[in-house]
C-alpha positions as YAML, in Angstrom:
chain: A
units: angstrom
residues:
- id: 1
  name: UNK
  ca: [0.00, 0.00, 0.00]
- id: 2
  name: UNK
  ca: [1.64, 3.20, -1.16]
- id: 3
  name: UNK
  ca: [0.24, 6.72, -1.29]
- id: 4
  name: UNK
  ca: [1.40, 10.18, -0.31]
- id: 5
  name: UNK
  ca: [4.96, 10.35, 0.96]
- id: 6
  name: UNK
  ca: [4.55, 7.54, 3.49]
- id: 7
  name: UNK
  ca: [6.98, 4.64, 3.60]
- id: 8
  name: UNK
  ca: [5.00, 1.41, 3.13]
- id: 9
  name: UNK
  ca: [6.22, 0.09, 6.49]
- id: 10
  name: UNK
  ca: [4.29, 2.78, 8.39]
- id: 11
  name: UNK
  ca: [1.04, 0.92, 7.69]
- id: 12
  name: UNK
  ca: [2.08, -2.35, 9.33]
- id: 13
  name: UNK
  ca: [1.62, -1.56, 13.03]
- id: 14
  name: UNK
  ca: [-1.45, -2.66, 14.96]
- id: 15
  name: UNK
  ca: [-2.40, 1.00, 15.56]
- id: 16
  name: UNK
  ca: [-2.28, 1.73, 11.83]
- id: 17
  name: UNK
  ca: [-4.30, -1.37, 11.00]
- id: 18
  name: UNK
  ca: [-6.94, -0.18, 13.46]
- id: 19
  name: UNK
  ca: [-7.04, 3.25, 11.77]
- id: 20
  name: UNK
  ca: [-7.34, 1.57, 8.39]
- id: 21
  name: UNK
  ca: [-10.15, -0.69, 9.62]
- id: 22
  name: UNK
  ca: [-12.05, 2.30, 11.02]
- id: 23
  name: UNK
  ca: [-11.58, 4.23, 7.77]
- id: 24
  name: UNK
  ca: [-13.03, 1.41, 5.69]
- id: 25
  name: UNK
  ca: [-15.80, 0.33, 8.03]
- id: 26
  name: UNK
  ca: [-16.88, 3.11, 10.36]
- id: 27
  name: UNK
  ca: [-16.42, 6.40, 8.54]
- id: 28
  name: UNK
  ca: [-18.86, 8.31, 6.39]
- id: 29
  name: UNK
  ca: [-17.68, 9.56, 3.00]
- id: 30
  name: UNK
  ca: [-16.06, 13.00, 2.97]
- id: 31
  name: UNK
  ca: [-18.15, 16.17, 3.00]
- id: 32
  name: UNK
  ca: [-16.15, 17.26, -0.05]
- id: 33
  name: UNK
  ca: [-13.55, 15.57, -2.23]
- id: 34
  name: UNK
  ca: [-11.13, 17.16, -4.67]
- id: 35
  name: UNK
  ca: [-9.70, 14.36, -6.81]
- id: 36
  name: UNK
  ca: [-7.35, 16.64, -8.73]
- id: 37
  name: UNK
  ca: [-5.70, 18.03, -5.56]
- id: 38
  name: UNK
  ca: [-6.18, 14.72, -3.70]
- id: 39
  name: UNK
  ca: [-7.76, 16.45, -0.71]
- id: 40
  name: UNK
  ca: [-10.98, 16.07, 1.25]
- id: 41
  name: UNK
  ca: [-12.94, 17.56, 4.11]
- id: 42
  name: UNK
  ca: [-14.34, 15.17, 6.72]
- id: 43
  name: UNK
  ca: [-16.92, 15.89, 9.38]
- id: 44
  name: UNK
  ca: [-15.85, 14.93, 12.89]
- id: 45
  name: UNK
  ca: [-18.04, 13.38, 15.59]
- id: 46
  name: UNK
  ca: [-18.37, 16.72, 17.37]
- id: 47
  name: UNK
  ca: [-19.25, 18.61, 14.19]
- id: 48
  name: UNK
  ca: [-15.79, 19.96, 13.42]
- id: 49
  name: UNK
  ca: [-14.32, 19.75, 9.94]
- id: 50
  name: UNK
  ca: [-10.95, 18.17, 9.14]
- id: 51
  name: UNK
  ca: [-9.12, 19.23, 6.00]
- id: 52
  name: UNK
  ca: [-7.15, 16.22, 4.85]
- id: 53
  name: UNK
  ca: [-4.53, 15.43, 2.22]
- id: 54
  name: UNK
  ca: [-2.67, 12.17, 1.66]
- id: 55
  name: UNK
  ca: [0.15, 13.52, 3.83]
- id: 56
  name: UNK
  ca: [-1.58, 15.47, 6.60]
- id: 57
  name: UNK
  ca: [-4.82, 15.99, 8.50]
- id: 58
  name: UNK
  ca: [-6.11, 18.55, 10.96]
- id: 59
  name: UNK
  ca: [-7.47, 15.91, 13.37]
- id: 60
  name: UNK
  ca: [-6.01, 15.43, 16.86]
- id: 61
  name: UNK
  ca: [-4.82, 11.89, 16.10]
- id: 62
  name: UNK
  ca: [-2.64, 13.03, 13.21]
- id: 63
  name: UNK
  ca: [-1.40, 16.09, 15.09]
- id: 64
  name: UNK
  ca: [-0.33, 13.84, 17.99]
- id: 65
  name: UNK
  ca: [1.13, 10.83, 16.13]
- id: 66
  name: UNK
  ca: [2.22, 12.25, 12.75]
- id: 67
  name: UNK
  ca: [1.16, 8.98, 11.09]
- id: 68
  name: UNK
  ca: [-1.75, 8.32, 8.73]
- id: 69
  name: UNK
  ca: [-5.05, 8.69, 10.57]
- id: 70
  name: UNK
  ca: [-8.42, 7.23, 9.61]
- id: 71
  name: UNK
  ca: [-9.17, 10.36, 7.55]
- id: 72
  name: UNK
  ca: [-6.01, 9.91, 5.45]
- id: 73
  name: UNK
  ca: [-6.80, 6.23, 4.92]
- id: 74
  name: UNK
  ca: [-10.39, 7.04, 3.95]
- id: 75
  name: UNK
  ca: [-9.15, 9.70, 1.50]
- id: 76
  name: UNK
  ca: [-6.81, 7.15, -0.08]
- id: 77
  name: UNK
  ca: [-9.75, 4.75, -0.36]
- id: 78
  name: UNK
  ca: [-12.00, 7.41, -1.93]
- id: 79
  name: UNK
  ca: [-9.24, 8.16, -4.46]
- id: 80
  name: UNK
  ca: [-9.00, 4.44, -5.34]
- id: 81
  name: UNK
  ca: [-5.45, 4.23, -4.01]
- id: 82
  name: UNK
  ca: [-6.26, 1.27, -1.78]
- id: 83
  name: UNK
  ca: [-9.00, -1.28, -1.51]
- id: 84
  name: UNK
  ca: [-10.37, -3.79, 0.94]
- id: 85
  name: UNK
  ca: [-7.38, -6.05, 0.48]
- id: 86
  name: UNK
  ca: [-5.39, -3.36, 2.30]
- id: 87
  name: UNK
  ca: [-6.57, -5.11, 5.46]
- id: 88
  name: UNK
  ca: [-4.10, -7.90, 4.68]
- id: 89
  name: UNK
  ca: [-0.99, -5.76, 4.26]
- id: 90
  name: UNK
  ca: [2.04, -7.71, 5.36]
- id: 91
  name: UNK
  ca: [0.11, -10.94, 5.77]
- id: 92
  name: UNK
  ca: [0.91, -14.34, 4.39]
- id: 93
  name: UNK
  ca: [-2.59, -15.01, 3.09]
- id: 94
  name: UNK
  ca: [-3.13, -17.04, -0.04]
- id: 95
  name: UNK
  ca: [-4.77, -15.56, -3.15]
- id: 96
  name: UNK
  ca: [-7.97, -17.36, -2.17]
- id: 97
  name: UNK
  ca: [-7.93, -15.82, 1.30]
- id: 98
  name: UNK
  ca: [-7.30, -12.37, -0.13]
- id: 99
  name: UNK
  ca: [-10.33, -12.81, -2.40]
- id: 100
  name: UNK
  ca: [-12.37, -13.58, 0.72]
- id: 101
  name: UNK
  ca: [-11.17, -10.33, 2.28]
- id: 102
  name: UNK
  ca: [-12.31, -8.44, -0.82]
- id: 103
  name: UNK
  ca: [-15.78, -9.97, -0.44]
- id: 104
  name: UNK
  ca: [-15.80, -8.94, 3.23]
- id: 105
  name: UNK
  ca: [-17.03, -5.42, 2.39]
- id: 106
  name: UNK
  ca: [-20.25, -6.85, 0.96]
- id: 107
  name: UNK
  ca: [-21.22, -8.15, 4.40]
- id: 108
  name: UNK
  ca: [-23.55, -6.26, 6.73]
- id: 109
  name: UNK
  ca: [-21.81, -3.99, 9.28]
- id: 110
  name: UNK
  ca: [-22.77, -6.39, 12.08]
- id: 111
  name: UNK
  ca: [-21.32, -9.39, 10.26]
- id: 112
  name: UNK
  ca: [-18.16, -7.45, 9.36]
- id: 113
  name: UNK
  ca: [-17.64, -6.73, 13.05]
- id: 114
  name: UNK
  ca: [-18.11, -10.41, 13.91]
- id: 115
  name: UNK
  ca: [-15.60, -11.44, 11.23]
- id: 116
  name: UNK
  ca: [-13.13, -8.75, 12.33]
- id: 117
  name: UNK
  ca: [-13.35, -9.88, 15.97]
- id: 118
  name: UNK
  ca: [-12.84, -13.51, 14.96]
- id: 119
  name: UNK
  ca: [-9.84, -12.70, 12.77]
- id: 120
  name: UNK
  ca: [-8.11, -10.41, 15.26]
- id: 121
  name: UNK
  ca: [-8.72, -12.39, 18.45]
- id: 122
  name: UNK
  ca: [-5.88, -14.41, 19.87]
- id: 123
  name: UNK
  ca: [-6.73, -18.03, 19.18]
- id: 124
  name: UNK
  ca: [-4.40, -20.95, 19.86]
- id: 125
  name: UNK
  ca: [-3.33, -23.04, 16.90]
- id: 126
  name: UNK
  ca: [-5.14, -26.35, 16.58]
...
């Protein structure tokens, strides 16, 4: 997954995967989107607006961590720079398993949450 000026390795941490998951599953589309400039404006939970580019965002998370936030990931998604298979970055999944991840977005939000919990929970090997 490459966009903006981020090194691909920045997306591999658990915190970043959580931001990516939230961007793809919990966020509303941007209030406005400028494809040419690759920028967007997102509405926050408290009604504030966050001006976002692929390299920066006005939200508190980005200002604190200086890593891609959920707004940056959602912008990349809206610009078709990543897709649902981004959830498997750095994994050793087979092509068949990656195809299943792509179909994941067609599930209801409740089912997606169930699948996400099952996939991310610590389960002993059988």
